[in-house]
Tab-separated table of C-alpha atoms and ligand atoms in Angstrom:
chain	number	residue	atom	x	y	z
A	4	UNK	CA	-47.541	44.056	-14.614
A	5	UNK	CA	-44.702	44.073	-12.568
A	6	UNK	CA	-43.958	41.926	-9.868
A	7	UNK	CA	-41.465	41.814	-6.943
A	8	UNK	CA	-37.618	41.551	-8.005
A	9	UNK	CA	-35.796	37.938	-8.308
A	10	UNK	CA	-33.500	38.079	-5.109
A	11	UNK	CA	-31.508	34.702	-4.326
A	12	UNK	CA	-30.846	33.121	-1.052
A	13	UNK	CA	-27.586	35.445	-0.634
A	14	UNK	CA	-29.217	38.763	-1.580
A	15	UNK	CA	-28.646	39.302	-5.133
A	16	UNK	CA	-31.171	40.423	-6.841
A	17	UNK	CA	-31.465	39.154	-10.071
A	18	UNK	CA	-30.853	41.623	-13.362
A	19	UNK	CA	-29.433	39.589	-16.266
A	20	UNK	CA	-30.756	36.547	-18.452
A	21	UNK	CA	-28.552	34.653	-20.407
A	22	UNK	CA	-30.568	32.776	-23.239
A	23	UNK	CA	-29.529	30.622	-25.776
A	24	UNK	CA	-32.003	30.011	-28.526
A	25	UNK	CA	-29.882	26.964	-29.680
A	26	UNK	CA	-27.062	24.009	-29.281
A	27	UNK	CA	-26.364	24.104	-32.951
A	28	UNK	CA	-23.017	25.791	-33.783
A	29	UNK	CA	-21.148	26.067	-37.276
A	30	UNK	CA	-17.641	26.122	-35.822
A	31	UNK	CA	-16.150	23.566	-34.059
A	32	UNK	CA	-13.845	25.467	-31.187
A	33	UNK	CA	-11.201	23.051	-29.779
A	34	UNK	CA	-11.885	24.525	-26.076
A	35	UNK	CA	-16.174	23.663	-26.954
A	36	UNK	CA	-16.823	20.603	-28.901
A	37	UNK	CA	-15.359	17.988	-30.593
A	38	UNK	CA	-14.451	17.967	-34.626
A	39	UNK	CA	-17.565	16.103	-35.001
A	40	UNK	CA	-19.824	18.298	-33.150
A	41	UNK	CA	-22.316	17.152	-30.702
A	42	UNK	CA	-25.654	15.777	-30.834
A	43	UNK	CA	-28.215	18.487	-31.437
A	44	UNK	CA	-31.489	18.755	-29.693
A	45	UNK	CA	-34.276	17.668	-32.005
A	46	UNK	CA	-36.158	20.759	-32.859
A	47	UNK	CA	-39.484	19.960	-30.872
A	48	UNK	CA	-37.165	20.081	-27.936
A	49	UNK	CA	-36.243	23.448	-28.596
A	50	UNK	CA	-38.310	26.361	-27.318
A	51	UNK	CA	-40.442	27.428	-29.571
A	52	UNK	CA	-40.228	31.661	-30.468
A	53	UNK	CA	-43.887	32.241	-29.277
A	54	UNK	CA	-42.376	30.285	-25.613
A	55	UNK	CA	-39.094	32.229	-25.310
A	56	UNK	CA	-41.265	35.275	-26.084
A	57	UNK	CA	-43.711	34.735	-22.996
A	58	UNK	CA	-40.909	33.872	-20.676
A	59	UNK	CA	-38.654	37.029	-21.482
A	60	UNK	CA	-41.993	38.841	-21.127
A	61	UNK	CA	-42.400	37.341	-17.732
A	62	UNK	CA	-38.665	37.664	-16.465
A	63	UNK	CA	-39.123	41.502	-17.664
A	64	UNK	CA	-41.845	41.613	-15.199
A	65	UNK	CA	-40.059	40.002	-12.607
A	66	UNK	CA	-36.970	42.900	-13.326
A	67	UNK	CA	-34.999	41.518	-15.572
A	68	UNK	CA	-33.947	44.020	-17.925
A	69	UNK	CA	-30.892	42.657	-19.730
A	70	UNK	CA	-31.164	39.626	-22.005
A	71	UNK	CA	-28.275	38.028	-23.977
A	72	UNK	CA	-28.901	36.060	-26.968
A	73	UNK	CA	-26.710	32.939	-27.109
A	74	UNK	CA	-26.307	29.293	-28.578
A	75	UNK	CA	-24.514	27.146	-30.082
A	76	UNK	CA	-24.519	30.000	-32.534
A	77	UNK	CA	-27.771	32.030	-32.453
A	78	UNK	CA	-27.493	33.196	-35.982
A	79	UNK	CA	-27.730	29.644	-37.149
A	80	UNK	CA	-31.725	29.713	-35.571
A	81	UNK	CA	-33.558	30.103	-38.518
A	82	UNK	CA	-35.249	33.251	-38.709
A	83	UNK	CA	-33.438	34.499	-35.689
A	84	UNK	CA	-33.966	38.252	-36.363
A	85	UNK	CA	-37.519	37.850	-35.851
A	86	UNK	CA	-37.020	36.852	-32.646
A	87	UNK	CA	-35.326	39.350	-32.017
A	88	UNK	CA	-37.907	41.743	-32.642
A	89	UNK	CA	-39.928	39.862	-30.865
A	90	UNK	CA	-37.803	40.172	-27.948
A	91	UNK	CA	-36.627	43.862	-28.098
A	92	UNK	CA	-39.392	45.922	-27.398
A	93	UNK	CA	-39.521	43.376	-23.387
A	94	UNK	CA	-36.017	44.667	-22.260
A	95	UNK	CA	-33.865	47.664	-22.171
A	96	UNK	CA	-30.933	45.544	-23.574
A	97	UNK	CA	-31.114	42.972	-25.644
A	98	UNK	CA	-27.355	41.953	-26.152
A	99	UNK	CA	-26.176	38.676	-28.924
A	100	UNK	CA	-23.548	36.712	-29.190
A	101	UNK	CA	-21.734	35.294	-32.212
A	102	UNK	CA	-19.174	33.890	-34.386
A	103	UNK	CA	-19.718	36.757	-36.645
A	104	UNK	CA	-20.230	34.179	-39.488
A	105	UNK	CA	-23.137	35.248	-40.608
A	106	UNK	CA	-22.987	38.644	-39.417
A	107	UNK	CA	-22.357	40.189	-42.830
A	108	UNK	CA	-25.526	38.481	-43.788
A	109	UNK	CA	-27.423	39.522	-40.785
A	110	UNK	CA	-25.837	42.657	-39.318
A	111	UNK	CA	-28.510	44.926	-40.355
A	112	UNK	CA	-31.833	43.001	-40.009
A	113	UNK	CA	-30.571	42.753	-36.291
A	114	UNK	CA	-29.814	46.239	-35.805
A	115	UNK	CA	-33.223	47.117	-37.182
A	116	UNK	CA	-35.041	44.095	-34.994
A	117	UNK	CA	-34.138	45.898	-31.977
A	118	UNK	CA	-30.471	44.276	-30.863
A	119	UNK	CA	-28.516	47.125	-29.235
A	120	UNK	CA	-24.525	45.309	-28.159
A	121	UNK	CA	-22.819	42.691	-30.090
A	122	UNK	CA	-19.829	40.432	-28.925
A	123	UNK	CA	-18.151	39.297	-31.353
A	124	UNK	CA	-16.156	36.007	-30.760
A	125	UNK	CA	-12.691	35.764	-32.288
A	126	UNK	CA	-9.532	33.951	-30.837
A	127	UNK	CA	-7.125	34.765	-33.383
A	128	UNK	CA	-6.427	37.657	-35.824
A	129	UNK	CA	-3.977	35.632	-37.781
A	130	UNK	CA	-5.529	33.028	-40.009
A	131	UNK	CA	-4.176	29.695	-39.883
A	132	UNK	CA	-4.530	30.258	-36.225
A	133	UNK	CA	-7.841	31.107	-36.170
A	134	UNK	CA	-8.637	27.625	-38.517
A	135	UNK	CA	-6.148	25.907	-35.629
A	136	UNK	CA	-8.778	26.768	-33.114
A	137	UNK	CA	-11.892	27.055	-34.658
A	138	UNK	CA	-11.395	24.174	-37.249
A	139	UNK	CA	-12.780	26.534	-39.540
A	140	UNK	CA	-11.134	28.744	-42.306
A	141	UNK	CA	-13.414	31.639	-41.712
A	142	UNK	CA	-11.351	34.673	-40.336
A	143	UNK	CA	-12.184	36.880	-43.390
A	144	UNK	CA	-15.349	36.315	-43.220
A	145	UNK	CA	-15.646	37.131	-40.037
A	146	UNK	CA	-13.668	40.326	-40.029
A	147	UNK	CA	-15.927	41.322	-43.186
A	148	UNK	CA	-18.991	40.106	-41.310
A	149	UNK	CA	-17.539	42.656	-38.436
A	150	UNK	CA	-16.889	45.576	-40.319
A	151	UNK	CA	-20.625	45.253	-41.696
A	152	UNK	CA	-21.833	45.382	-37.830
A	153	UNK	CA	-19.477	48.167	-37.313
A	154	UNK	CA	-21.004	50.122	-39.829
A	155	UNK	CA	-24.376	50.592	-38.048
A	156	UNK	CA	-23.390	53.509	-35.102
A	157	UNK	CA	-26.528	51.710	-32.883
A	158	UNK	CA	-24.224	48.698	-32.380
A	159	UNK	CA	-21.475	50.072	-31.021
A	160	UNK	CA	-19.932	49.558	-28.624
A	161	UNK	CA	-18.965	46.316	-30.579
A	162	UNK	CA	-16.869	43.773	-28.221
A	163	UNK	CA	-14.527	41.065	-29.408
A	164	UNK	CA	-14.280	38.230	-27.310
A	165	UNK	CA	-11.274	35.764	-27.190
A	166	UNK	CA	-11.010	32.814	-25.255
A	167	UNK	CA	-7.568	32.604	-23.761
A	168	UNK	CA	-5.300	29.220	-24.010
A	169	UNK	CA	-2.332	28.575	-22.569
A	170	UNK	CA	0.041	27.096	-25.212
A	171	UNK	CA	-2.071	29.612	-27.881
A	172	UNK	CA	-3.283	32.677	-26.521
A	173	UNK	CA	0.184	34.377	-25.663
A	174	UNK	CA	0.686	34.990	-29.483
A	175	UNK	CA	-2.426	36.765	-29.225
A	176	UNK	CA	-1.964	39.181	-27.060
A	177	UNK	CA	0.040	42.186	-29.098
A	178	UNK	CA	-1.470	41.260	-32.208
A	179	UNK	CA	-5.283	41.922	-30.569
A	180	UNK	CA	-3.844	45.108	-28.486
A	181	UNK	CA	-3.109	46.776	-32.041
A	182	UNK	CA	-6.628	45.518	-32.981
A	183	UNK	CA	-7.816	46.975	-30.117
A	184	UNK	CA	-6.182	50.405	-30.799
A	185	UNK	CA	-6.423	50.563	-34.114
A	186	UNK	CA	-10.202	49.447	-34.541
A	187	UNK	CA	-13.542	50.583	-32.639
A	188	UNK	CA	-13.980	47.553	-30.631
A	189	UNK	CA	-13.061	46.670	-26.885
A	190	UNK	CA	-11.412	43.165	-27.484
A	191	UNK	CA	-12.022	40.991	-23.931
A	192	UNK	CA	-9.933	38.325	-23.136
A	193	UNK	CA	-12.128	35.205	-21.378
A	194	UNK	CA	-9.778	32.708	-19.001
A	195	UNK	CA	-10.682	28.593	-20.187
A	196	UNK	CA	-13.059	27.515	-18.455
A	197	UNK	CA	-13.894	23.516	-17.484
A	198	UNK	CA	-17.203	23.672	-19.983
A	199	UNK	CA	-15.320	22.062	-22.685
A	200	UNK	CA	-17.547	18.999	-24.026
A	201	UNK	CA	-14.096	16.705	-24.646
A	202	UNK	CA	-13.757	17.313	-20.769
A	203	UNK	CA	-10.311	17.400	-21.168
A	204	UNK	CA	-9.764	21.243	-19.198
A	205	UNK	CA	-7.035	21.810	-16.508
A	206	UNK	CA	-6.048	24.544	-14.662
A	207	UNK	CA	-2.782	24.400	-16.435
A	208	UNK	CA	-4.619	25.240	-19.424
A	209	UNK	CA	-5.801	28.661	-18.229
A	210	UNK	CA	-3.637	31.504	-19.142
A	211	UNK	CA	-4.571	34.274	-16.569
A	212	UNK	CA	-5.867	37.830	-17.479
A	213	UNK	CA	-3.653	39.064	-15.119
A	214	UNK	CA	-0.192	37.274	-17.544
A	215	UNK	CA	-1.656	38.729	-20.798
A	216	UNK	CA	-2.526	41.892	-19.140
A	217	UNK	CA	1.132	42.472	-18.112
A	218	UNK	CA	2.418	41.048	-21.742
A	219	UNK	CA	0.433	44.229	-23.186
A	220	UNK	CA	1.062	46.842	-20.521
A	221	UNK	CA	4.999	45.968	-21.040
A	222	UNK	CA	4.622	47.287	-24.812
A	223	UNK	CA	1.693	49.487	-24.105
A	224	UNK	CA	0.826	50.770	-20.823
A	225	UNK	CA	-2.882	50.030	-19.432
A	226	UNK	CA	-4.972	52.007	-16.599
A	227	UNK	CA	-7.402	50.438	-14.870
A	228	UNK	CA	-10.700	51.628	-15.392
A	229	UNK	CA	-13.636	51.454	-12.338
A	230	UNK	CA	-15.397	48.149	-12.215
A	231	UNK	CA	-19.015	48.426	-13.171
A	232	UNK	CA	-21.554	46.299	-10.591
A	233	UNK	CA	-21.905	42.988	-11.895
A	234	UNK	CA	-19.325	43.935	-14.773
A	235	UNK	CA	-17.474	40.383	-15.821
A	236	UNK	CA	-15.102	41.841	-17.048
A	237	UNK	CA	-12.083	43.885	-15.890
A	238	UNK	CA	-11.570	46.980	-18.434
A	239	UNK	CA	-8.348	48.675	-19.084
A	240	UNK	CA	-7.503	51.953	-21.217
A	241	UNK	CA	-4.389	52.187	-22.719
A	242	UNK	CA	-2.864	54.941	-21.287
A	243	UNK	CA	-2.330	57.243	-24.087
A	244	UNK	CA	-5.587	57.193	-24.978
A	245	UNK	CA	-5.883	54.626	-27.900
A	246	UNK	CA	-8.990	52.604	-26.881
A	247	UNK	CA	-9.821	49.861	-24.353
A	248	UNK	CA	-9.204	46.335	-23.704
A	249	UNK	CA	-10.625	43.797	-20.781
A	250	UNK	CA	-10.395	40.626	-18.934
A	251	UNK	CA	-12.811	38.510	-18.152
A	252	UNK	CA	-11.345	36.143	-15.684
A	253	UNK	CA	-13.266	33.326	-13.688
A	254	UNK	CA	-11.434	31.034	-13.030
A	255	UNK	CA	-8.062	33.670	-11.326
A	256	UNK	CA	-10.434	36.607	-10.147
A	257	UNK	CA	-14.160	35.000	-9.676
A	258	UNK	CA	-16.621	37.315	-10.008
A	259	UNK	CA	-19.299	35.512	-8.331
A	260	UNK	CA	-19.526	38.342	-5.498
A	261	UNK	CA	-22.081	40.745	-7.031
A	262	UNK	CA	-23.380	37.940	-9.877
A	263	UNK	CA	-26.595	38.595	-10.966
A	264	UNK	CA	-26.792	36.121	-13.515
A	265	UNK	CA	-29.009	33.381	-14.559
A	266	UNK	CA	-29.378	31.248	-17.810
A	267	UNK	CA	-31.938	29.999	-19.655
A	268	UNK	CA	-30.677	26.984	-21.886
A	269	UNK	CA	-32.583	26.286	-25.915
A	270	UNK	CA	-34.018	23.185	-24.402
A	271	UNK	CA	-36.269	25.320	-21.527
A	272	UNK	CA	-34.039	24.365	-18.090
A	273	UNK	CA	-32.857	27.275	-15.578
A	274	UNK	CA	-29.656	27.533	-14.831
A	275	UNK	CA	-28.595	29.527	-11.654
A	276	UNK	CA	-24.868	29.249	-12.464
A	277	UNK	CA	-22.883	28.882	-14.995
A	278	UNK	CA	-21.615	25.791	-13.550
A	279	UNK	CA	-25.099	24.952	-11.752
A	280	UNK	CA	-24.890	20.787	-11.452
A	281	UNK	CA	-28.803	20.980	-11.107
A	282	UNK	CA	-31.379	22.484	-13.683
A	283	UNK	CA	-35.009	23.501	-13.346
A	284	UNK	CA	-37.171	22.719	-16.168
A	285	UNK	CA	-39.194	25.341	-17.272
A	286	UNK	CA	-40.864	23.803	-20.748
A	287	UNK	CA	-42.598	21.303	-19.004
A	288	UNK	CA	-44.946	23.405	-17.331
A	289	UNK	CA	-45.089	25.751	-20.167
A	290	UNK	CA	-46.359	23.507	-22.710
A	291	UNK	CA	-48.158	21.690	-19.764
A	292	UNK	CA	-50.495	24.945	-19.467
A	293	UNK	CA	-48.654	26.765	-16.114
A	294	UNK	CA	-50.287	30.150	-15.537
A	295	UNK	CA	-47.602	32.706	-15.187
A	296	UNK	CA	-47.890	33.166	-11.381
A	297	UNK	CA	-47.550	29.622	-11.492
A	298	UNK	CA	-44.155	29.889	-13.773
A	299	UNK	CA	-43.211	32.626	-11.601
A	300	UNK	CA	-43.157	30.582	-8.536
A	301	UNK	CA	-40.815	27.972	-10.122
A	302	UNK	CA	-38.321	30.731	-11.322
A	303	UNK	CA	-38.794	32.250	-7.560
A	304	UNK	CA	-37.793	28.590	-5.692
A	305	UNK	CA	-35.407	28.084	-8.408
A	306	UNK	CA	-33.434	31.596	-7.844
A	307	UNK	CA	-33.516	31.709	-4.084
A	308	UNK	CA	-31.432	28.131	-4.550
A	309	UNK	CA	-28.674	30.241	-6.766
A	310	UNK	CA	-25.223	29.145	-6.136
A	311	UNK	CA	-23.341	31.683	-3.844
A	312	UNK	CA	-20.055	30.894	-6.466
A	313	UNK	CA	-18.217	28.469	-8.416
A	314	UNK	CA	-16.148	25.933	-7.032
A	315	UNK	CA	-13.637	25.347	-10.286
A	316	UNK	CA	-10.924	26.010	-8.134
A	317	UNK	CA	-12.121	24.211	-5.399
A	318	UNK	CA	-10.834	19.988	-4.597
A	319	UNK	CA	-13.364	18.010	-5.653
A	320	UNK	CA	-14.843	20.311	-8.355
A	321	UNK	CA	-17.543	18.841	-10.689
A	322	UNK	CA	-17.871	19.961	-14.290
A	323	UNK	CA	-21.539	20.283	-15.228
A	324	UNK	CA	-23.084	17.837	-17.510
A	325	UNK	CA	-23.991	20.165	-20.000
A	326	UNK	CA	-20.858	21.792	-21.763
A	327	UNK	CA	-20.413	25.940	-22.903
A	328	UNK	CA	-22.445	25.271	-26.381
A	329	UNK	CA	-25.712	23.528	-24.936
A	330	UNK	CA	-25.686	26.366	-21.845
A	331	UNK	CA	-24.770	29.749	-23.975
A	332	UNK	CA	-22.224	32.061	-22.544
B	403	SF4	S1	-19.711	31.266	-11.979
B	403	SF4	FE1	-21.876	31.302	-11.440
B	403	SF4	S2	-22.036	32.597	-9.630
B	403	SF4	FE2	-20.035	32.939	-10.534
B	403	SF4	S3	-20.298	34.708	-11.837
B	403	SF4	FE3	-20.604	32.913	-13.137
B	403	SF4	S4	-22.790	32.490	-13.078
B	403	SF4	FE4	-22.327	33.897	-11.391
């Protein structure tokens, strides 16, 4: 049944759920968590497959026709590709995001359950970087875990994400431009944003899309390609033709404008923002019995309240509570 579209108190209307299915991660990303890792939610905490199901099935209804699986690491959910199958048949794009290390495992049960995009997160090519960043040695694995994906035409296009870091990311830059032209994926570079759980971000920090895009387009020229409503990211071709590469900037070049966005975290709270200081909890009245026209009103208030954009750059900024691997990106 549908029902009338999610529109917030600014006139969005609402397109795109971010879900993570879990805070658990394997890595252990300097600009995420600490080397000990957090603690985890206890697993009655976590939504339960049958709850995530009835919610998608709900926010489908209310137009929401993009869903991106998230974490922590949503591969680490046990038995994750059935909920993605679950899931697929709800929306008309069911997107995931991961380490890729257990893609080479999993690649093909979630191509067959239904997942139709992929980004990939990576942050170096090279490997004692990659370890440097991710305190883990996993790069191959990865890469093979990659290939696996790329493999399957239905998962392409295949994105590679890399979180950019002053101090880091400059090495970067060339070495994933090659990638980019050499391979079939569109790597995306994604400014530092204050979600880190050691709370130790500053601006300083943030190397700008804008500096690595002029690194690359000084060895090989970019065009601009059009921005896509509600696109994140800012895409590039290289001008001769081999293959794309973005930048996904928030904190330099917000993109808050046209955001149609909202999250939904493993633990069953709303989030209208990325960097929303408030939360509405929706497992409470779903394991409390809430009809769905009761749910939908909640979602409804809870929307109209979205944030009009962030404030990271603004005095006085507060980092949320919950950091990037409890909300999903
Ligand atoms: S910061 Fe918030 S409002 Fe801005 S694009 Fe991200 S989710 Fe949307």
């Amino acid at each position: 049944m549908a029902r009338a579209p999610l529109i917030d108190g600014h006139g969005r209307t609402i397109g795109d759920l971010r879900l993570s299915v879990t805070d658990r991660c394997n890595f252990r990303c300097q600009y995420c968590m600490p080397a000990e890792g957090l603690p985890w939610l206890d697993r009655e905490e976590v939504l339960h497959f049958e709850e995530i199901e009835r919610l998608v099935a709900l926010f489908a209804e209310l137009g929401i026709r993009d869903v991106r699986l998230t974490g922590g690491e949503p591969l680490v959910r046990r038995d994750f590709p059935r909920l993605v199958s679950m899931l697929s048949p709800l929306v008309d794009d069911l997107a995931i995001t991961t380490n890729g290390f257990l893609l080479e495992r999993d690649a093909e049960a979630l191509v067959r359950a239904g997942a139709t995009r992929f980004n990939v997160s990576i942050d170096s090519l090279q490997r004692d970087r990659f370890f440097e960043m991710t305190r883990r040695d996993a790069l191959p694995r990865v890469l093979k875990g990659l290939e696996t994906l790329a493999a399957f035409p239905e998962a392409h296009p295949i994105k590679v994400n890399a979180v950019a870091v002053r101090g880091f990311t400059e090495q970067e830059a060339l070495p994933f431009a090659r990638f980019a032209r050499e391979h079939p994926y569109q790597i995306r570079f994604i400014e530092f944003m204050p979600l880190d759980a050691d709370r130790t971000w500053s601006p300083e920090q943030v190397l700008t899309g804008e500096e690595l895009r002029a690194a690359i387009h000084a060895v090989y020229p970019l065009e601009p390609e059009p921005r896509e409503a509600h696109a994140t990211a800012r895409v590039y071709r290289f001008a001769d033709g081999q293959g794309h590469i973005g930048f996904i900037n928030p904190v330099s070049e917000p993109f808050c404008g046209d955001c149609n966005r909202i999250r939904l975290t493993a633990d069953g709270k709303l989030r209208t923002c990325l960097f929303s200081l408030n939360e509405t909890d929706l497992r409470a009245p779903l394991r409390s019995g809430a009809t769905d026209d009761e749910l939908e009103q909640v979602i409804r208030d809870a929307v109209w309240r979205k944030e009009l954009k962030h404030h990271v750059n603004d005095p006085g900024f507060i980092q949320p509570a919950r950091s990037m691997s409890a909300i999903g990106g």
